[in-house]
mmCIF file of C-alpha atoms in Angstrom:
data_model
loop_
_atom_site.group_PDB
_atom_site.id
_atom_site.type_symbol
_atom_site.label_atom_id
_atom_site.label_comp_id
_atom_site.label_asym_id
_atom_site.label_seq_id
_atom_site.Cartn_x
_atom_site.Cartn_y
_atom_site.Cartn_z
ATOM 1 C CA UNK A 1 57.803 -30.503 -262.317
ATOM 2 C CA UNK A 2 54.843 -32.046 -260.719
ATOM 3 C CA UNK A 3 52.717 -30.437 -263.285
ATOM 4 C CA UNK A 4 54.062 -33.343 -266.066
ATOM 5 C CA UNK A 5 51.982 -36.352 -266.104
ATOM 6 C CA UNK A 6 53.530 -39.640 -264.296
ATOM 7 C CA UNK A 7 52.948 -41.007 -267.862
ATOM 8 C CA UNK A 8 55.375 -38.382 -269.425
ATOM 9 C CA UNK A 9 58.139 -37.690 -266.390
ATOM 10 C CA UNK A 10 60.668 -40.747 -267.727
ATOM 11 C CA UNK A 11 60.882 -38.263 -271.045
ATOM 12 C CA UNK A 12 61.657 -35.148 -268.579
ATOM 13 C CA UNK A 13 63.736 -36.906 -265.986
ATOM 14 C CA UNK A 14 65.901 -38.577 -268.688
ATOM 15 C CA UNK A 15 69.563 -38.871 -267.947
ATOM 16 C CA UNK A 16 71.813 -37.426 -271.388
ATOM 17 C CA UNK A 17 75.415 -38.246 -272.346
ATOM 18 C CA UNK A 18 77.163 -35.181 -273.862
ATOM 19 C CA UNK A 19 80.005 -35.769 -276.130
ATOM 20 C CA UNK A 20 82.470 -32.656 -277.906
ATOM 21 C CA UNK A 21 81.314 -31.797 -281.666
ATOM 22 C CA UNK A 22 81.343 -29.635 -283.927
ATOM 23 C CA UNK A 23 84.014 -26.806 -281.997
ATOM 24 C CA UNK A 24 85.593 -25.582 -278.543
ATOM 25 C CA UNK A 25 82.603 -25.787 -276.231
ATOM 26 C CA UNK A 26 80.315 -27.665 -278.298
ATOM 27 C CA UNK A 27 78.630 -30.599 -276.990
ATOM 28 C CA UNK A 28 76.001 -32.918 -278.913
ATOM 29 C CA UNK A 29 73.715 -35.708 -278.146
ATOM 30 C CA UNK A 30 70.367 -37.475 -278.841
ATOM 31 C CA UNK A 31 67.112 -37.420 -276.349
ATOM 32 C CA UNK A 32 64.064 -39.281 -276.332
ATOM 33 C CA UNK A 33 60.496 -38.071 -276.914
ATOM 34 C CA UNK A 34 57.387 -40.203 -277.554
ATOM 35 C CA UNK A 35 56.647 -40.821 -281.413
ATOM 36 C CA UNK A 36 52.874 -40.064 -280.629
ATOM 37 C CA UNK A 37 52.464 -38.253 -277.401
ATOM 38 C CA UNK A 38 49.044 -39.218 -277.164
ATOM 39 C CA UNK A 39 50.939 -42.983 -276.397
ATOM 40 C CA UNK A 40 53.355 -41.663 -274.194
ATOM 41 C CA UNK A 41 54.190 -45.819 -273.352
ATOM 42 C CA UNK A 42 54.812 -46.364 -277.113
ATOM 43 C CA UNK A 43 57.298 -46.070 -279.822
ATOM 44 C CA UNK A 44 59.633 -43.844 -279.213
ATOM 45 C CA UNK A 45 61.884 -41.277 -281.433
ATOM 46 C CA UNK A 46 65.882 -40.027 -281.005
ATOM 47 C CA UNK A 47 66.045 -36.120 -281.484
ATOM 48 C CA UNK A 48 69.609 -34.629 -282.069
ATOM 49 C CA UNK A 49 70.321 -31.785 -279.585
ATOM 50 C CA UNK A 50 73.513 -29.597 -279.609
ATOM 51 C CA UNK A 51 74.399 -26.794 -277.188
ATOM 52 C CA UNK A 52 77.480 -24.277 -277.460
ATOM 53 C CA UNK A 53 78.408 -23.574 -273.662
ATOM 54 C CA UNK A 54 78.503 -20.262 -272.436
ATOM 55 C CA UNK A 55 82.035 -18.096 -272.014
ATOM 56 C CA UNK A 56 80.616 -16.651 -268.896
ATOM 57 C CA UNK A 57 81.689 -18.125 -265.462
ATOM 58 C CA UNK A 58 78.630 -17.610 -264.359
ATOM 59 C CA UNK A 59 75.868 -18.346 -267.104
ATOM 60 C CA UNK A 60 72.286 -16.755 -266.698
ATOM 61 C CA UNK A 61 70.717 -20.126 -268.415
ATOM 62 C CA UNK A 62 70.037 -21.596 -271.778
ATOM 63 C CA UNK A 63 68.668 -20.190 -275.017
ATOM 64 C CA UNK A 64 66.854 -22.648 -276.801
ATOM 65 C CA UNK A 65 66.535 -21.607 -280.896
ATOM 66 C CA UNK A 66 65.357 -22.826 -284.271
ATOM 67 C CA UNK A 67 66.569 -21.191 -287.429
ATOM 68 C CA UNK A 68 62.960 -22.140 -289.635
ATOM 69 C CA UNK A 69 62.224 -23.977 -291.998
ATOM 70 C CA UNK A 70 60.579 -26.202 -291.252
ATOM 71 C CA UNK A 71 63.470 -28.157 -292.029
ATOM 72 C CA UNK A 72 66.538 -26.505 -290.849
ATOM 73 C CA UNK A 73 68.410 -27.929 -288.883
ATOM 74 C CA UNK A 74 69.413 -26.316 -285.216
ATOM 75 C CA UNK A 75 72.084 -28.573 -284.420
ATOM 76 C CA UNK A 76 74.243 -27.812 -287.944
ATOM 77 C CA UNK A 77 74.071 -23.890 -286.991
ATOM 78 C CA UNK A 78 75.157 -24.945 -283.427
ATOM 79 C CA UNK A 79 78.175 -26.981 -284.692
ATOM 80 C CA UNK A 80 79.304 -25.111 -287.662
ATOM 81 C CA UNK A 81 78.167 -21.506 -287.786
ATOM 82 C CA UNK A 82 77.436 -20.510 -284.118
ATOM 83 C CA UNK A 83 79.337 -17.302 -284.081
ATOM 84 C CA UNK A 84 76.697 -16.093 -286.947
ATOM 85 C CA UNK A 85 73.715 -16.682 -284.164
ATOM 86 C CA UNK A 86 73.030 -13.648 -281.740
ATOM 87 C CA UNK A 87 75.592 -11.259 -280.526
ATOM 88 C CA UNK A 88 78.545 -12.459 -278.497
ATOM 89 C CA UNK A 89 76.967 -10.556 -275.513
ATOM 90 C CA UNK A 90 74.043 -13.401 -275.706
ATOM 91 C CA UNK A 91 76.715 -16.372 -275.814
ATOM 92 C CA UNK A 92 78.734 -15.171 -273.346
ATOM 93 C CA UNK A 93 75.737 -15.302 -271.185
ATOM 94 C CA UNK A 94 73.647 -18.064 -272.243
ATOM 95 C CA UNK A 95 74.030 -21.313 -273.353
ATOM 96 C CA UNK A 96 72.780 -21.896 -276.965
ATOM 97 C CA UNK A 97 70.710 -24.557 -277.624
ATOM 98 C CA UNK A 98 70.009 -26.127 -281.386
ATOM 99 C CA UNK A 99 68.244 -29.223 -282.140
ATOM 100 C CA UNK A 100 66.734 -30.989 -284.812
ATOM 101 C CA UNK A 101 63.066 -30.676 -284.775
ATOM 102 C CA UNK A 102 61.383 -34.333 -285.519
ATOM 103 C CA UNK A 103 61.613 -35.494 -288.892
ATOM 104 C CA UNK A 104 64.697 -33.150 -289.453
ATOM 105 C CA UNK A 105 68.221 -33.313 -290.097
ATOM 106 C CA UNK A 106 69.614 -36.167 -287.854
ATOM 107 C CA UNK A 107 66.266 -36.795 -285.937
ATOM 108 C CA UNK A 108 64.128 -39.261 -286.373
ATOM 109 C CA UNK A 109 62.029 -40.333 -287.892
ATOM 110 C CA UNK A 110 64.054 -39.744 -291.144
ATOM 111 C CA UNK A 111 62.638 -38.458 -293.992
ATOM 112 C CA UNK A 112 63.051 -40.505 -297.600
ATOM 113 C CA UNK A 113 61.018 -39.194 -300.158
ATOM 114 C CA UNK A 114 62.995 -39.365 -303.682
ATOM 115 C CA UNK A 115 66.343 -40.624 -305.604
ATOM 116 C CA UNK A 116 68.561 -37.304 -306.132
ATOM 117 C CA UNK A 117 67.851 -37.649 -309.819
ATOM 118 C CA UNK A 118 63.839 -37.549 -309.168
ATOM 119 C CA UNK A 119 64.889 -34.983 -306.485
ATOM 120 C CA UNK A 120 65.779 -32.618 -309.349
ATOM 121 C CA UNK A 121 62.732 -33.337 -311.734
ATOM 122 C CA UNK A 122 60.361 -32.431 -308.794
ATOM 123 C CA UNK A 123 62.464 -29.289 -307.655
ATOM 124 C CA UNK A 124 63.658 -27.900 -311.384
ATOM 125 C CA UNK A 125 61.984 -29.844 -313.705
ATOM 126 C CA UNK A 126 59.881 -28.192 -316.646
ATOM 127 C CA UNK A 127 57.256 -30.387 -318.443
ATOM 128 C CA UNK A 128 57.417 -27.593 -321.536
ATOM 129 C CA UNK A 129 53.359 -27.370 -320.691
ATOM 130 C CA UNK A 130 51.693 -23.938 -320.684
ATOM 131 C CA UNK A 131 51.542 -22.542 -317.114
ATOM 132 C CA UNK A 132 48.046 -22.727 -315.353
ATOM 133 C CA UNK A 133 46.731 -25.114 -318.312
ATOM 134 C CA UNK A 134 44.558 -27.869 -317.438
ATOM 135 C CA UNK A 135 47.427 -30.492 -318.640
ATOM 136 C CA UNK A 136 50.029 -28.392 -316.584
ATOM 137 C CA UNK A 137 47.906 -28.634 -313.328
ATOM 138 C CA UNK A 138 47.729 -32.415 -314.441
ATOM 139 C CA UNK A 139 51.537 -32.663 -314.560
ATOM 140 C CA UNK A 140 51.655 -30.884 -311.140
ATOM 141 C CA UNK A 141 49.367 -32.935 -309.021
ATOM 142 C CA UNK A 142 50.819 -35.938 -310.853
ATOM 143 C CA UNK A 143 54.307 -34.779 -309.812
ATOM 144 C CA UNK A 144 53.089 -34.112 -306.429
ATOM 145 C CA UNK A 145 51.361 -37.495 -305.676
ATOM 146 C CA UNK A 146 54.674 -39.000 -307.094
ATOM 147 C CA UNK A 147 56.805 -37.328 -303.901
ATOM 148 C CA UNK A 148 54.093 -37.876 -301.688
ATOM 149 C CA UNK A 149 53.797 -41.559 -302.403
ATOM 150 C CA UNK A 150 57.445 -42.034 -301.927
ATOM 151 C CA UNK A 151 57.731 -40.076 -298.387
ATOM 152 C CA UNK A 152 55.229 -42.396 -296.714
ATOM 153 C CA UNK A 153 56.655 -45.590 -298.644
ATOM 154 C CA UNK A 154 60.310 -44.496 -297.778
ATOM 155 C CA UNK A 155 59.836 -43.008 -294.271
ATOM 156 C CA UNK A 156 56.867 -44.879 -292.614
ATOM 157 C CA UNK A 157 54.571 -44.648 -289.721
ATOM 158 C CA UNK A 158 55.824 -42.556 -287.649
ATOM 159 C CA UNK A 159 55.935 -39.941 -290.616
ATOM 160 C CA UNK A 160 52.138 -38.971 -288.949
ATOM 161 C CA UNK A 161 53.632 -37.368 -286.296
ATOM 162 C CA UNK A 162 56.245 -34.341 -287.678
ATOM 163 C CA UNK A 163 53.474 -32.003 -287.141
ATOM 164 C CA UNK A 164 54.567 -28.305 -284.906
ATOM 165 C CA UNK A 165 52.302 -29.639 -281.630
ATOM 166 C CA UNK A 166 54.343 -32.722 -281.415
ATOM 167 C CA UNK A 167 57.914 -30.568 -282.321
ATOM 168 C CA UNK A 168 56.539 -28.099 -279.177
ATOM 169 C CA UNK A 169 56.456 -30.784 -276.811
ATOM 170 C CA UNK A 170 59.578 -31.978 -277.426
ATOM 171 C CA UNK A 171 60.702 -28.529 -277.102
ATOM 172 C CA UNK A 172 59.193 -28.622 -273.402
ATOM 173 C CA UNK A 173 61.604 -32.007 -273.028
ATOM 174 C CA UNK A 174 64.470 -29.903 -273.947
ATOM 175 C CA UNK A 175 63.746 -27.061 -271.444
ATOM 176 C CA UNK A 176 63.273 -29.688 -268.717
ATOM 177 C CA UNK A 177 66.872 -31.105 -269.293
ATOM 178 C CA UNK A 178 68.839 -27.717 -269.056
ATOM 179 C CA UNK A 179 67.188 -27.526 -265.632
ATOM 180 C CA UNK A 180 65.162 -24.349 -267.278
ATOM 181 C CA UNK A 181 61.984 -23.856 -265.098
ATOM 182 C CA UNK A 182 61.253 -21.289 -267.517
ATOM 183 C CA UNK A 183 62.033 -21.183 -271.829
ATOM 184 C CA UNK A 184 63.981 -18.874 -273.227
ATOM 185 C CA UNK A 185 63.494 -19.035 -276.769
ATOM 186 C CA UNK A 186 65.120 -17.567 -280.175
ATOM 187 C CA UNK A 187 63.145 -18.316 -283.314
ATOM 188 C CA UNK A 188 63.439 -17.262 -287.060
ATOM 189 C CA UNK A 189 60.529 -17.487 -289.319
ATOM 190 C CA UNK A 190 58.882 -20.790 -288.882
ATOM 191 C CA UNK A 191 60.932 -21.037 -285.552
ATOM 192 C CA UNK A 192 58.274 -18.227 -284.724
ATOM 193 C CA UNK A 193 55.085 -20.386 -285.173
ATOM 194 C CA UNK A 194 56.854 -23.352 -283.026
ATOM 195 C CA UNK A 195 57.453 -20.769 -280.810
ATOM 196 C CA UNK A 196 53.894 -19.228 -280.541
ATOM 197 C CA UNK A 197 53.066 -22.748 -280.444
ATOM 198 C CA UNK A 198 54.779 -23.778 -277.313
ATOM 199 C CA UNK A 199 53.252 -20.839 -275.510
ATOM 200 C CA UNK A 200 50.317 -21.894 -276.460
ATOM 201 C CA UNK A 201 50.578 -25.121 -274.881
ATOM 202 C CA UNK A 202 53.259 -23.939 -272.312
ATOM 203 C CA UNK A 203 51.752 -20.585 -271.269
ATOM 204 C CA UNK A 204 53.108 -20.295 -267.775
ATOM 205 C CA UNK A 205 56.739 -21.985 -268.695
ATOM 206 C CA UNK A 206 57.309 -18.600 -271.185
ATOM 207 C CA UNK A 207 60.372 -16.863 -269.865
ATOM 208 C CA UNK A 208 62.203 -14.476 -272.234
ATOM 209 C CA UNK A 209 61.178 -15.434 -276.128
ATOM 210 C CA UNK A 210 62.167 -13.766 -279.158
ATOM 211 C CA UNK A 211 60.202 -14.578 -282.368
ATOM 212 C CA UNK A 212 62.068 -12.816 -285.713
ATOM 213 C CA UNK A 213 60.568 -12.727 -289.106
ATOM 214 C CA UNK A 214 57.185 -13.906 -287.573
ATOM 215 C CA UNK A 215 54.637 -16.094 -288.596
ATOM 216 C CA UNK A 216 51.283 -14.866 -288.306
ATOM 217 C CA UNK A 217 49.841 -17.943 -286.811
ATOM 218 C CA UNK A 218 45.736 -16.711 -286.614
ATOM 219 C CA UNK A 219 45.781 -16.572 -290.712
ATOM 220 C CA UNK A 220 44.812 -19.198 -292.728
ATOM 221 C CA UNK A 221 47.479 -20.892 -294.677
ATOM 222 C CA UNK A 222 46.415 -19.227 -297.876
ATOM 223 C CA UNK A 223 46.545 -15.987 -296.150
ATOM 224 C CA UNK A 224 49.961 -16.952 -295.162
ATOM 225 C CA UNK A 225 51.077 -17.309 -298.579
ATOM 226 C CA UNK A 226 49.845 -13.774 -299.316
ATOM 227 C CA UNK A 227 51.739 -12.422 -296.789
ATOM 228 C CA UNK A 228 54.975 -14.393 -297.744
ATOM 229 C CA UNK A 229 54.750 -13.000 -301.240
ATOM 230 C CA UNK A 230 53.764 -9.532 -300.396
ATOM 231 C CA UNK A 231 57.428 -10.223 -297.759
ATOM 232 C CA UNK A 232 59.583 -11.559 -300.805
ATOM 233 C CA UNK A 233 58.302 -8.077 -302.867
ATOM 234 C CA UNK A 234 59.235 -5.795 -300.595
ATOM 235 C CA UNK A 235 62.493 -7.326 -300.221
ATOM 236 C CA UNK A 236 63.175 -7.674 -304.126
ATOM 237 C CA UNK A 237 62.384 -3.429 -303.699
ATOM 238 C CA UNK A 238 64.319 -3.088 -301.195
ATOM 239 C CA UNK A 239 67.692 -4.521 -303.371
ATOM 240 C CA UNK A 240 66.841 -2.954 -306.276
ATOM 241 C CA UNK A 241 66.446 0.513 -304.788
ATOM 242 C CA UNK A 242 69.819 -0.364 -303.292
ATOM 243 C CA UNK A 243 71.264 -1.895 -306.605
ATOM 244 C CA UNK A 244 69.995 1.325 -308.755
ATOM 245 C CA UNK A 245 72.279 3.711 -306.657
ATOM 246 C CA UNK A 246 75.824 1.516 -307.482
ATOM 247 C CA UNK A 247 77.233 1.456 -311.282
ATOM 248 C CA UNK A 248 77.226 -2.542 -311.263
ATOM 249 C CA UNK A 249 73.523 -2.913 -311.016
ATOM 250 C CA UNK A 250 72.618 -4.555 -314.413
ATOM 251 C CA UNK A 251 69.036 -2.689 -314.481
ATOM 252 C CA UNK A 252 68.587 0.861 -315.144
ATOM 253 C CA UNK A 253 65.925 3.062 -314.668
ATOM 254 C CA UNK A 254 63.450 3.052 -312.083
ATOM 255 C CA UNK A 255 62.304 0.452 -309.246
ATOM 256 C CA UNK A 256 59.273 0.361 -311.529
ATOM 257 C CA UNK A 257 61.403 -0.022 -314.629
ATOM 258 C CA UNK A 258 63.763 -2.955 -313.249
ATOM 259 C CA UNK A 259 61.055 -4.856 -312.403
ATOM 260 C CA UNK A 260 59.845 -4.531 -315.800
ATOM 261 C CA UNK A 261 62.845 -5.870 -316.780
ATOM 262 C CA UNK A 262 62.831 -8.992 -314.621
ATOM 263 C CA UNK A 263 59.283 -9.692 -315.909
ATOM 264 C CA UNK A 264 60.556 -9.708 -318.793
ATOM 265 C CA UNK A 265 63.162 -12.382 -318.537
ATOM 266 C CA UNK A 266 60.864 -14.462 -316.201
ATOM 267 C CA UNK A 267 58.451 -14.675 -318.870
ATOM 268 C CA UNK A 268 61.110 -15.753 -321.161
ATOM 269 C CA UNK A 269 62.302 -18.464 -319.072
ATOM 270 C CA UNK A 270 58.740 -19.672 -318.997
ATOM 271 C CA UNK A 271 58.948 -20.916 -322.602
ATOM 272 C CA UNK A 272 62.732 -21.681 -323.016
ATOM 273 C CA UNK A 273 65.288 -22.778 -320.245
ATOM 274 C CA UNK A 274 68.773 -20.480 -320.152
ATOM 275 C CA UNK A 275 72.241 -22.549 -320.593
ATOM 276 C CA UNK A 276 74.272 -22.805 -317.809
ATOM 277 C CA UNK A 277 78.028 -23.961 -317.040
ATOM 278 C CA UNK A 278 77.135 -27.001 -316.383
ATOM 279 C CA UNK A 279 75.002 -29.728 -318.153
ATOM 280 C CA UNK A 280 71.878 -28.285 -316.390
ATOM 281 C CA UNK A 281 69.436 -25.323 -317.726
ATOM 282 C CA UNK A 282 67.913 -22.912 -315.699
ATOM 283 C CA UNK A 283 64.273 -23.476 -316.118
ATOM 284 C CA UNK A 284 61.483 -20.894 -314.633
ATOM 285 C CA UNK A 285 61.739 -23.221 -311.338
ATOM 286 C CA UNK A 286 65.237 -22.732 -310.737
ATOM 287 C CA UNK A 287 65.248 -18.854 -311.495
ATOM 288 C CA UNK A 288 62.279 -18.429 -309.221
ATOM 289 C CA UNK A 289 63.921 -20.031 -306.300
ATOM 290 C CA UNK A 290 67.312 -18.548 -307.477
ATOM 291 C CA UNK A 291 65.865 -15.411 -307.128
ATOM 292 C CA UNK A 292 64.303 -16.241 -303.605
ATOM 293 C CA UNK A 293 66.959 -17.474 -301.990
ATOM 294 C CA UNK A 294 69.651 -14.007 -301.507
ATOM 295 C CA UNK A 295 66.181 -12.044 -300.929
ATOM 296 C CA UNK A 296 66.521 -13.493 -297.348
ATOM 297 C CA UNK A 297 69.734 -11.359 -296.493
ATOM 298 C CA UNK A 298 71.077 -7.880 -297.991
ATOM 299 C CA UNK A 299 74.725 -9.902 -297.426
ATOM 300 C CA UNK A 300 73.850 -12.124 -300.811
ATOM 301 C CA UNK A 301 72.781 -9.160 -303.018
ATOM 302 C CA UNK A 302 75.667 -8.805 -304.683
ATOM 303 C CA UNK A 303 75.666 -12.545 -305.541
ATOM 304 C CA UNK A 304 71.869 -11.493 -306.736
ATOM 305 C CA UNK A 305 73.350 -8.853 -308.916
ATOM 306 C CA UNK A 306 75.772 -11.340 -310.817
ATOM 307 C CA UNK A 307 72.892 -13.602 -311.431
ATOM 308 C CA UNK A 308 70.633 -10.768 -312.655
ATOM 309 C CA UNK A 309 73.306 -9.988 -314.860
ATOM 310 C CA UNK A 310 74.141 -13.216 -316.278
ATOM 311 C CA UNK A 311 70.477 -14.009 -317.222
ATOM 312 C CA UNK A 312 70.107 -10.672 -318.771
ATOM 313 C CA UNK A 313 73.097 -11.859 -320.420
ATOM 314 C CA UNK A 314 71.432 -15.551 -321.852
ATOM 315 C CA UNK A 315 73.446 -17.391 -318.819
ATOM 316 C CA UNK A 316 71.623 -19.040 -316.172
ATOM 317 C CA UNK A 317 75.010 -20.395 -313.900
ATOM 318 C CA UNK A 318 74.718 -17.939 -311.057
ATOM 319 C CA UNK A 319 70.828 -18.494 -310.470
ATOM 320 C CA UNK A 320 70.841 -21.998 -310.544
ATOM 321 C CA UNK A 321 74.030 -22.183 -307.953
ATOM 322 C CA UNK A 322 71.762 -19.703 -305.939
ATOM 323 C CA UNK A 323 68.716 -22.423 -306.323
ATOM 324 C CA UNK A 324 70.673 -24.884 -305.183
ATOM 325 C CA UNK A 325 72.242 -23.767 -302.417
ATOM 326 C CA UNK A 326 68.416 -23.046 -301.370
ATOM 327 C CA UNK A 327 67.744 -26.294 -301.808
ATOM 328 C CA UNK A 328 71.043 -27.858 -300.336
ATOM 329 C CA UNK A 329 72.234 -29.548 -303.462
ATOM 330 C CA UNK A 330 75.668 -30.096 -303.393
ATOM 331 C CA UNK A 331 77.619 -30.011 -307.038
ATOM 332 C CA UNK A 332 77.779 -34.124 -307.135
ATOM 333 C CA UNK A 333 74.091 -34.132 -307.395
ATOM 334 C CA UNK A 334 73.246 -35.269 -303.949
ATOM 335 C CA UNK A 335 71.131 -33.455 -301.274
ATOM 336 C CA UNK A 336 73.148 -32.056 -298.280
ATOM 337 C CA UNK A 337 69.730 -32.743 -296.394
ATOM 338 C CA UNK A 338 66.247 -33.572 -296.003
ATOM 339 C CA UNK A 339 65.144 -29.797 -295.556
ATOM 340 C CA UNK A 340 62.519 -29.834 -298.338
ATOM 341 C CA UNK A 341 61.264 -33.074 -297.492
ATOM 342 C CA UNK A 342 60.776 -32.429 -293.796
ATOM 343 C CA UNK A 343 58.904 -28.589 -294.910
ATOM 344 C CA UNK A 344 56.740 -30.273 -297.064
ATOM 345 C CA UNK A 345 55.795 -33.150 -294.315
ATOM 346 C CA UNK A 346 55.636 -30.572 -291.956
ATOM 347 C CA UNK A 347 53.147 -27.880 -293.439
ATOM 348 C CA UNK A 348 51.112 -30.625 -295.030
ATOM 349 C CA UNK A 349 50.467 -31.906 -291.398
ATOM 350 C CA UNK A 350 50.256 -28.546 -289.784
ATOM 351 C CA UNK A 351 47.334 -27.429 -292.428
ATOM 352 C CA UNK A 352 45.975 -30.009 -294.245
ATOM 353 C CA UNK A 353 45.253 -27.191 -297.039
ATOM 354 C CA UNK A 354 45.886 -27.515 -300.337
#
């Protein structure tokens, strides 16, 4: 492409070796992009890339797609759960392409931020303070600057550069070496702001590009936040109308009424943590993101009805299982991967807002 800087062509012309992962027709391996790409001659970073191969004898091209995030990785949905992506029609036809955005998953630069055990405290801890006191806020920034700290102590330097510009140019690496003169592009929620992004930069490379769940990316970040929430309560609606029409729902009443009810028990967990199965306790935290987390997909509401129902019923198990498979937790305590560390890194560089 005689459009890329000489500076920049090694990066486009680069020469890959593919190896068989993950399944039949699966094929992974690692690129190389410039850590800054303002020093194209400098330090430079291995992504992972992954790509399930068309069933077509005759492909129509590549699909390049990110499942959001930030912080999810493309190359585990390649590998493991690629006949969930699309429709068959669009595999048989296209190759599908997952990678691992900078700073994600199995690219570099990894992401270290806390121990497991401090991993928990940040993401479920309760501190027992009033919420929106001056000594809870305290508690929070304290908290905050603690994970902070550790990310740029654990990770360093090139933790500056994780930011959605940086990810889009690498995306324009990717195109380059499946011979794409054009993108073709799937993207789920934040996968649709590094999407908008690249078409930004890349405005005449654009081929076909679907953006799902989309970002609105001329709002503020506040603004954004807004519209996330006002998302996450039409979607809590949206299962409880469905739940009030089957006998197993555990609320009764009206829409209105059920959330009542959940209000209720929120509040509650505000001032004392439920028991659980386990030696944990569902605190506020965990029953928030518990709550969140089957909200994405009308598939997990029935795991969102048992957890309803065991709260109601003073047992937290179900939510905090929910929480943590949000949060990739496995049951030994560990962290399957850095997805929260990478979406915090991530925004915080995108915005700079607090």
């Amino acid at each position: 492409d005689a459009s890329v800087a000489a500076e920049f062509q090694p990066f486009y012309t680069q020469q890959v070796s593919w190896s068989s992962c993950g399944g039949e027709k699966t094929y992974c391996a690692t690129i190389e992009v410039p850590a800054d790409w303002s020093d194209p001659s400098g330090e430079r970073l291995k992504l992972a890339v992954a790509y399930h191969q068309a069933t077509n004898a005759k492909p129509l091209g590549s699909v390049i797609f990110n499942p959001g995030g930030p912080g999810s990785s493309g190359v585990d949905w390649i590998k493991n759960s690629i006949d969930q992506l699309a429709t068959k029609e669009l595999r048989a036809s296209y190759n599908m392409v997952g990678f691992d955005p900078r700073g994600v998953g199995e690219s570099e630069p990894l992401i270290k931020c806390l121990s497991a055990k401090d991993n928990d405290e940040f993401l479920y801890g309760d501190a027992g303070l009033v919420l929106g006191s001056a000594a809870d806020i305290a508690d929070t920034k304290r908290r905050v600057k603690k994970f902070t700290d550790a990310c740029v102590a654990n990770t360093g330097k090139n933790l500056a550069f994780v930011d959605t510009v940086s990810a889009a140019k690498d995306l324009d690496v990717i195109r380059a070496i499946f011979g794409e003169e054009k993108i073709n592009y799937l993207g789920y929620s934040y996968g649709t702001y590094l999407g908008a992004t690249y078409a930004q930069l890349f405005t005449k490379r654009v081929g076909h590009m679907v953006l799902d769940g989309a970002i609105n990316p001329l709002v503020s970040d506040s603004e954004q936040n807004v519209l996330q929430l006002k998302g996450f309560d039409q979607a809590l609606k949206n299962y409880l109308t469905s739940c009030l029409e089957n006998s197993d729902c555990p609320f009764n009443g009206s829409v209105a009424d059920a959330e009542k009810q959940i209000a209720k028990l929120l509040r509650s967990l505000e001032l004392k943590a439920l028991p659980t199965d386990s030696d944990r306790k569902l605190t506020i935290w965990g029953a928030v993101t518990g709550i969140i987390m089957p909200l994405y997909s009308a598939s997990w509401w029935p795991a969102l009805n048992q957890g309803f129902q065991e709260a109601l019923n003073g047992d937290g198990t179900t939510l905090l299982e929910l929480a943590d498979n949000y949060n990739e937790r496995t049951k030994d305590g560990t962290y399957a991967s850095n997805l929260m560390e990478a979406n915090v890194a991530i925004s915080c560089l995108d915005s700079r807002q607090p």
